[in-house]
CSV table of C-alpha atoms in Angstrom, one decimal:
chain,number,residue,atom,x,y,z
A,1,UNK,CA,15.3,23.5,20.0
A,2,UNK,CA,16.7,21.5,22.9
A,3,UNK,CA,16.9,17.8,23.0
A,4,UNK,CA,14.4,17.1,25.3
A,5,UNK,CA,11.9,18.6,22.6
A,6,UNK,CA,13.5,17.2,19.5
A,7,UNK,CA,13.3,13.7,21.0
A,8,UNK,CA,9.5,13.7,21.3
A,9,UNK,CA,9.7,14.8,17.5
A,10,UNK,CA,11.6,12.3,16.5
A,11,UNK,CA,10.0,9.4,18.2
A,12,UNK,CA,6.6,10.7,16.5
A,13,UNK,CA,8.2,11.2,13.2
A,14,UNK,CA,9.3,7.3,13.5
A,15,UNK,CA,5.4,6.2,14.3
A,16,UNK,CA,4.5,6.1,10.5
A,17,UNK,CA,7.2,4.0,9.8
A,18,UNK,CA,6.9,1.7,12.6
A,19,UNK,CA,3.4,1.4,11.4
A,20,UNK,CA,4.3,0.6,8.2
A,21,UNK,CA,6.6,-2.2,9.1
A,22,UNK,CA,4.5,-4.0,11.2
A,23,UNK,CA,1.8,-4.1,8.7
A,24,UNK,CA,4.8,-5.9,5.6
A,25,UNK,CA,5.3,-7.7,8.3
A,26,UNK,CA,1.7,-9.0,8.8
A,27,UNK,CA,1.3,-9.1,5.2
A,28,UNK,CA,3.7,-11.3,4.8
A,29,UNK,CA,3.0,-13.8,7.0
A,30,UNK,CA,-0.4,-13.8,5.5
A,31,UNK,CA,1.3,-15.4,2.5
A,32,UNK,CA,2.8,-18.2,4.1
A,33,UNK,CA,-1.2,-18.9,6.9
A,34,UNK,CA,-2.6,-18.7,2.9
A,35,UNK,CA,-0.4,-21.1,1.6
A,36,UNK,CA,-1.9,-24.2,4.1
A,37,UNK,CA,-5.0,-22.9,4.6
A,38,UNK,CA,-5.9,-23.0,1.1
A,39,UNK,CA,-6.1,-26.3,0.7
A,40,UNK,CA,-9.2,-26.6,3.3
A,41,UNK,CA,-10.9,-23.3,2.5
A,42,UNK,CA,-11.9,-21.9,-0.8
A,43,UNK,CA,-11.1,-18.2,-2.1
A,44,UNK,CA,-14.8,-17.0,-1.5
A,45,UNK,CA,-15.1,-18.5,2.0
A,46,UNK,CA,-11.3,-17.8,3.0
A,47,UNK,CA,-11.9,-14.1,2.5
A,48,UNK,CA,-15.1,-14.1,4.5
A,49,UNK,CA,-13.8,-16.2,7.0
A,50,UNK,CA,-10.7,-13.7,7.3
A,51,UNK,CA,-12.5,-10.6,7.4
A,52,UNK,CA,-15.2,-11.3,9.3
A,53,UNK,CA,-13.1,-12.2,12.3
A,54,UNK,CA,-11.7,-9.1,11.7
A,55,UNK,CA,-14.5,-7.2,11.8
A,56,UNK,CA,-15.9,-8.8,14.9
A,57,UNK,CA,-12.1,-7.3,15.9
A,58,UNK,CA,-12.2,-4.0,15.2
A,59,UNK,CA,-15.9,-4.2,16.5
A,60,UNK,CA,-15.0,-4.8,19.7
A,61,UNK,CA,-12.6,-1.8,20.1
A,62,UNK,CA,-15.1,0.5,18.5
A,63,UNK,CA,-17.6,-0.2,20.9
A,64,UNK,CA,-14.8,0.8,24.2
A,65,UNK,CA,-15.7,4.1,22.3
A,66,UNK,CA,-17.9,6.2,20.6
A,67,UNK,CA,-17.1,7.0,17.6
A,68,UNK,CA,-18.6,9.4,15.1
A,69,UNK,CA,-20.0,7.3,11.8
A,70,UNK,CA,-18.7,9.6,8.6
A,71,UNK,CA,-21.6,10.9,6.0
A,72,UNK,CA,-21.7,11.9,2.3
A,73,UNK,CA,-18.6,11.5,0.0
A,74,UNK,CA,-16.1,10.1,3.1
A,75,UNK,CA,-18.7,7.3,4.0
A,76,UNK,CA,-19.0,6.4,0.5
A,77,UNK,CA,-15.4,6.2,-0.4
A,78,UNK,CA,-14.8,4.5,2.7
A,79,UNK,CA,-17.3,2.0,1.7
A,80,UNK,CA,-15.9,1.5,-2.0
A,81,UNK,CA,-12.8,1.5,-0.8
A,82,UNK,CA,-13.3,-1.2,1.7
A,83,UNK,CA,-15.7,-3.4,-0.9
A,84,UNK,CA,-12.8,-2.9,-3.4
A,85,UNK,CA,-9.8,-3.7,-1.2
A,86,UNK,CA,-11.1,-5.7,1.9
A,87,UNK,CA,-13.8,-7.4,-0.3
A,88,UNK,CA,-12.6,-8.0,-4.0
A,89,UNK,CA,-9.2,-8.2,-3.4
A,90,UNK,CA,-9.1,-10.4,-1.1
A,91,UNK,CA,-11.4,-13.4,-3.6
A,92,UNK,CA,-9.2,-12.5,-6.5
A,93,UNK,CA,-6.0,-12.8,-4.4
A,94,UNK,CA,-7.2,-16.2,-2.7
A,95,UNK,CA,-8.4,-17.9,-5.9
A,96,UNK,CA,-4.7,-16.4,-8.2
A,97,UNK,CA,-3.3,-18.5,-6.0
A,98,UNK,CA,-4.8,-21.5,-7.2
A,99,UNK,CA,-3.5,-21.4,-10.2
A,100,UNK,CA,-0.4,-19.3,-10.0
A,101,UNK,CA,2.4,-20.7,-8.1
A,102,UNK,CA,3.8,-17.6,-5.0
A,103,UNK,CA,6.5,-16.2,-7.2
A,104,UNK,CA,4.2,-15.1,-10.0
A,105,UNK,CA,1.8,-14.4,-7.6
A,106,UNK,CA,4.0,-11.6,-6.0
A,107,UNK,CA,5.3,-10.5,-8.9
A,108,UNK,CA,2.0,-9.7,-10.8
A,109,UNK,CA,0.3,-8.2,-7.6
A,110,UNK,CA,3.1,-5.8,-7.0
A,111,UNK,CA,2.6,-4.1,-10.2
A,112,UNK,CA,0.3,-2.3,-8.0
A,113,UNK,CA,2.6,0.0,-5.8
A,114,UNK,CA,3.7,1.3,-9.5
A,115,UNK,CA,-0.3,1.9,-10.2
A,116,UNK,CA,-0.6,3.3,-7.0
A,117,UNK,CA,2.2,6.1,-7.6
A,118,UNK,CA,0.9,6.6,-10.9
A,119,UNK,CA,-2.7,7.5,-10.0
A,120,UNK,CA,-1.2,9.4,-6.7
A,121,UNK,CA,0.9,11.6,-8.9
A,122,UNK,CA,-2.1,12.1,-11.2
A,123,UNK,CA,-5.3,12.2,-8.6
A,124,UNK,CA,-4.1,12.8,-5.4
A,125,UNK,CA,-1.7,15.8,-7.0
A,126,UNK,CA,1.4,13.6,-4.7
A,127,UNK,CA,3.6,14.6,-8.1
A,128,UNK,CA,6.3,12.2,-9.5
A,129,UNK,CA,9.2,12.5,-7.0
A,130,UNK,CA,12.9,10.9,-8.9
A,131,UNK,CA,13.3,9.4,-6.0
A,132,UNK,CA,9.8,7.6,-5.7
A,133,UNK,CA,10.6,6.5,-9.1
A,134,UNK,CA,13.9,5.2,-8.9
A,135,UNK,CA,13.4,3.2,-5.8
A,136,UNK,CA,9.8,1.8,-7.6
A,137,UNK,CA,11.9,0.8,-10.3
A,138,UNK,CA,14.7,-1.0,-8.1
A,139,UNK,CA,12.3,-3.1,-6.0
A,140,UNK,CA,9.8,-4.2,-8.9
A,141,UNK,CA,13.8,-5.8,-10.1
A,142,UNK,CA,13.9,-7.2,-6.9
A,143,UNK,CA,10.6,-8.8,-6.9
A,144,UNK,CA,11.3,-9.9,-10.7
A,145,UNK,CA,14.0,-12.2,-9.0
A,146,UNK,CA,12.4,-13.2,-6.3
A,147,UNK,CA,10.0,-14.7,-8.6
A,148,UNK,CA,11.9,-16.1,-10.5
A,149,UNK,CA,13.8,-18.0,-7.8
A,150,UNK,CA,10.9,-19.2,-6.3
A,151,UNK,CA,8.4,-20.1,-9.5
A,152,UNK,CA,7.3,-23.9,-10.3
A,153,UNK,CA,6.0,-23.2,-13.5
A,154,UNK,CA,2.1,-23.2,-12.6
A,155,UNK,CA,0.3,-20.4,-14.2
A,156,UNK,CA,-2.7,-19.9,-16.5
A,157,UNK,CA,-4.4,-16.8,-18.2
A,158,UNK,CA,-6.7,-16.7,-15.4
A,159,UNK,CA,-4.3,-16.9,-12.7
A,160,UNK,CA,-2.8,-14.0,-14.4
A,161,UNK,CA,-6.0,-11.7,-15.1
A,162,UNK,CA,-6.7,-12.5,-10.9
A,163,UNK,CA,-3.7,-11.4,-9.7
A,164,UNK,CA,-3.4,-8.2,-12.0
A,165,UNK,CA,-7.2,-7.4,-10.9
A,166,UNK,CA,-6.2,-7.6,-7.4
A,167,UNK,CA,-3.0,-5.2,-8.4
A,168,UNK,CA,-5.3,-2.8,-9.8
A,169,UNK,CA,-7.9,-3.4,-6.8
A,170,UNK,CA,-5.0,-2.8,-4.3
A,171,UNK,CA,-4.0,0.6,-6.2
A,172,UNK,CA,-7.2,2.1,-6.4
A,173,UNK,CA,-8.2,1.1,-2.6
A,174,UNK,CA,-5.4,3.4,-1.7
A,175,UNK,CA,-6.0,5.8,-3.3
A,176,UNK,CA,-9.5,6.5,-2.3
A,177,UNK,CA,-8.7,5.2,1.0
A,178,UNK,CA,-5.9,8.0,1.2
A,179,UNK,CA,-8.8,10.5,-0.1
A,180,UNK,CA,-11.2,9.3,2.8
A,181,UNK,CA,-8.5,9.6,5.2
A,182,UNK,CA,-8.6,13.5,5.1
A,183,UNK,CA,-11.9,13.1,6.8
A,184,UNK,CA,-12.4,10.4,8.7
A,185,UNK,CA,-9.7,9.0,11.1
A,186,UNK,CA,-7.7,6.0,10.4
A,187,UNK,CA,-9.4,3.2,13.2
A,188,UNK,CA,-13.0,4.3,11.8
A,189,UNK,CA,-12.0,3.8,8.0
A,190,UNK,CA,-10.5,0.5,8.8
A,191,UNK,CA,-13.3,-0.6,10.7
A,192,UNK,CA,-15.7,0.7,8.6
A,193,UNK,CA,-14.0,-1.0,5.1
A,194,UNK,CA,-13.5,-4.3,6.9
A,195,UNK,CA,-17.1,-4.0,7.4
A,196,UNK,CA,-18.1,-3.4,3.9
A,197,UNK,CA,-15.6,-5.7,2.4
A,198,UNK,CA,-17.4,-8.5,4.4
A,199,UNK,CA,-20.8,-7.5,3.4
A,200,UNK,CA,-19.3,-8.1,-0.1
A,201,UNK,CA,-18.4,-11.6,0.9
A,202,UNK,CA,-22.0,-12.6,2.2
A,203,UNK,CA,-22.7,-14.7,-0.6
A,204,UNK,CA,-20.0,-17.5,0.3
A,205,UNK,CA,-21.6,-17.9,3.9
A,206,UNK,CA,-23.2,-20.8,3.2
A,207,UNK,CA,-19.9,-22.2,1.8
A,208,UNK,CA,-17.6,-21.0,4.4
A,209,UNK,CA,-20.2,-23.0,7.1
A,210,UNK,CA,-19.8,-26.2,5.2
A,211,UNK,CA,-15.8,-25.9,4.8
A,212,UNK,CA,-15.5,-25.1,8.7
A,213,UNK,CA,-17.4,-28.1,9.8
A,214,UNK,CA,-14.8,-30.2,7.5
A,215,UNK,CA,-11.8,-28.5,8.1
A,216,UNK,CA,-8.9,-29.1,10.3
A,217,UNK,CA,-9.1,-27.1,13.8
A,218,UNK,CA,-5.3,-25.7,12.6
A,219,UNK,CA,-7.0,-24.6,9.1
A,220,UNK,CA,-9.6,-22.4,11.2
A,221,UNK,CA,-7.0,-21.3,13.7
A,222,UNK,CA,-5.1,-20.1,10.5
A,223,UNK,CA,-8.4,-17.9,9.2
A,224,UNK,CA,-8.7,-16.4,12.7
A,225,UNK,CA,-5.2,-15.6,12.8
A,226,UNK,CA,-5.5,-14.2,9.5
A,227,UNK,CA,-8.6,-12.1,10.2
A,228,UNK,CA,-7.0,-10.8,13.9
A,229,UNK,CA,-3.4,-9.7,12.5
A,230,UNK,CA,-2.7,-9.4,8.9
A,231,UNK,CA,-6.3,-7.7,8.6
A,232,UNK,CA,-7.5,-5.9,11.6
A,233,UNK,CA,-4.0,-4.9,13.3
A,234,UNK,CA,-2.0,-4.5,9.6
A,235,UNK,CA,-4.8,-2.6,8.1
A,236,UNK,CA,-5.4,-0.7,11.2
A,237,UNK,CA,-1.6,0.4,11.1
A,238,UNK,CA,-1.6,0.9,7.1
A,239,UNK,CA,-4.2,3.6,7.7
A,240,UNK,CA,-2.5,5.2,10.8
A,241,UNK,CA,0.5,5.2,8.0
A,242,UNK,CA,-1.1,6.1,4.8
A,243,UNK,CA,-2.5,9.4,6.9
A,244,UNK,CA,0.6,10.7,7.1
A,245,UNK,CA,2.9,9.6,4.5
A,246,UNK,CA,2.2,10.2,0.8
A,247,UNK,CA,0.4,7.3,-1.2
A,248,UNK,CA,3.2,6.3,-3.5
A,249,UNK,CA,5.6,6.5,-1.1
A,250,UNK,CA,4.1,3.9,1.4
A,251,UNK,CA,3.1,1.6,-1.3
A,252,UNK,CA,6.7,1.5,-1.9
A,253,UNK,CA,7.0,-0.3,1.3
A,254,UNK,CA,4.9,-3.3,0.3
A,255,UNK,CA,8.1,-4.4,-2.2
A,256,UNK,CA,9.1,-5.3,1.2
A,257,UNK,CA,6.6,-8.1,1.5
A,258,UNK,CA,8.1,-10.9,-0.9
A,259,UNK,CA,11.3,-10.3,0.7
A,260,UNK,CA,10.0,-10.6,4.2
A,261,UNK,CA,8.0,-13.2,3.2
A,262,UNK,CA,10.6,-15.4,1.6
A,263,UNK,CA,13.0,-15.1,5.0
A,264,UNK,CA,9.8,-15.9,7.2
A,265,UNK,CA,9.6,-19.1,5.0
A,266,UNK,CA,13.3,-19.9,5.7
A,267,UNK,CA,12.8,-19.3,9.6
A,268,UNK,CA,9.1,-20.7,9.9
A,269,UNK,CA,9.2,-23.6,7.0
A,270,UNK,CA,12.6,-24.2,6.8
A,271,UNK,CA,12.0,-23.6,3.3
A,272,UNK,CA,16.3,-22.7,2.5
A,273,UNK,CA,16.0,-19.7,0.2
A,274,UNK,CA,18.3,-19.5,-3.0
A,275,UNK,CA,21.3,-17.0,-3.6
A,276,UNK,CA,19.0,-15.5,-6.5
A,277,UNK,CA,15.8,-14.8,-4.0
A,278,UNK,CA,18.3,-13.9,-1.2
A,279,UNK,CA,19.4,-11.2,-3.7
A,280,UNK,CA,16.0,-10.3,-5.3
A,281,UNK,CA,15.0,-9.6,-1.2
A,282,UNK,CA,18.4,-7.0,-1.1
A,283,UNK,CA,17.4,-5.2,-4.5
A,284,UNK,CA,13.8,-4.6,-2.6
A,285,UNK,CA,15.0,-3.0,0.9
A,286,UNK,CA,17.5,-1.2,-1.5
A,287,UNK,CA,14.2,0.2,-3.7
A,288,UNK,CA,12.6,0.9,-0.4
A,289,UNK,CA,15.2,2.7,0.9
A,290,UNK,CA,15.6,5.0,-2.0
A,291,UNK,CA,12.1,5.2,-2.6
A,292,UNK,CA,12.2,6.4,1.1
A,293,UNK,CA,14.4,9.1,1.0
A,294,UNK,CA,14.2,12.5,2.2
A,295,UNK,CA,16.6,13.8,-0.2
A,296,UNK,CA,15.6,12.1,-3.4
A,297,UNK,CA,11.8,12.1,-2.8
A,298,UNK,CA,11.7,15.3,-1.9
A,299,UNK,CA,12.7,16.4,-5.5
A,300,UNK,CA,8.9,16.5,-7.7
A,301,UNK,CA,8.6,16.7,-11.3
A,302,UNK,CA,6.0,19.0,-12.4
């Protein structure tokens, strides 16, 4: 192989990653538009509001081509996957947060890259590579002291039975969302879930009308924002991802969301982080990373 050839390789072996890091990095900032923009907007409204500026998104780049509508069982898990994950998720995510303070928040929703591996190992036949498991088990420590550093105190039962229902909404999304993707390409399945999860949403239009007619013109900027990047773009690049990288593996990456999200608050906010989240943030790109790795993850117990 000469280096000309290996080059082009390598720069399309890097694409998934790329891909996956902009979308933690999306995500994250989606914690910190959330974090002011739920004071104006309910959860029901919030998550219609996001997604359908998304979908009118994603719309508009559909339409610059045709594109060939899946049928049967890759429709339909396209659509539960989107009603699940776009839809569901997004309510029980918006309304944890009112009563959960961010670090139990984040701690309690990232239970689900540990679901996710689990059902990939058993469903998806993705096995249970040491390595995986390992770096799981390193960033969910991480994220343990990130939450720790940052928690207030707030939190209720039904805080708690939110955000675990979105941890278990985010792990099966994936999963059937990694099942659709071996038939339908990765633009058209986003597109196509946004779409559903909206639908979902409908009943909160009347709501989300009254609260944009009463809310701040920076509030709305924040739910377009929120339906333009850390939905269409990150979900779009999540996809692109997911189809070529192993479920449990790229859900490993999302431990890199609190820890993004606490150095964006220190940049953005000037919110000073502590030694202990500074540290929880390491142990997480240290769980990535070994979760990541050709050598251990390669390595699958039968």
């Amino acid at each position: 192989m000469t280096a000309t050839t290996a080059r082009p390789r390598r720069t399309t072996a890097a694409l998934p990653l790329i891909a996956a890091g902009i979308t933690m990095v999306l995500w994250a900032s989606a914690f910190i538009a959330i974090r002011s923009i739920g004071l104006h907007y309910s959860p029901g409204s919030l998550a219609l509001g996001r997604l359908a500026a998304g979908s009118l998104a994603l719309t508009a780049v559909a339409l610059l081509r045709p594109r060939s509508i899946p049928r049967g069982r890759p429709l339909l898990l396209v659509l539960a996957y989107g009603a699940l994950w776009f839809g569901v998720y997004a309510i029980f995510i918006n309304a944890a947060e009112h009563h959960l303070d961010a670090g139990t928040t984040a701690l309690l929703v990232n239970v689900g890259p540990i679901l996710i591996a689990v059902l990939a190992g058993v469903y998806l036949k993705e096995g249970f590579p040491r390595g995986l498991v390992t770096g799981l088990a390193i960033a969910f420590c991480g994220v343990a002291i990130i939450a720790a550093a940052t928690s207030t105190g707030r939190r209720d039962m039904t805080g708690v039975l939110l955000a675990l229902g979105a941890a278990a909404l985010y792990a099966v999304g994936v999963v059937l969302q990694k099942q659709a993707l071996t038939s339908v390409d990765p633009f058209t399945a986003t597109w196509l879930g946004c779409l559903a999860g909206t639908a979902v949403c409908l009943p909160w239009a009347g709501t989300l009308i009254h609260e944009l007619t009463v809310a701040p013109a920076a509030a709305t900027l924040g739910v377009v924002y929120l339906g333009l990047f850390p939905t269409a773009v990150a979900f779009a690049t999540w996809a692109y991802a997911l189809h070529r990288m192993t479920a449990g593996q790229l859900s490993s990456s999302s431990y890199l969301v609190p820890a993004i999200a606490v150095l964006m608050s220190w940049a953005l906010l000037g919110e000073v982080p502590t030694g202990l989240a500074l540290a929880g943030g390491a142990l997480c790109l240290l769980g990535v990373a070994v979760a990541r790795s050709p050598g251990l993850a390669a390595r699958r117990e039968d």
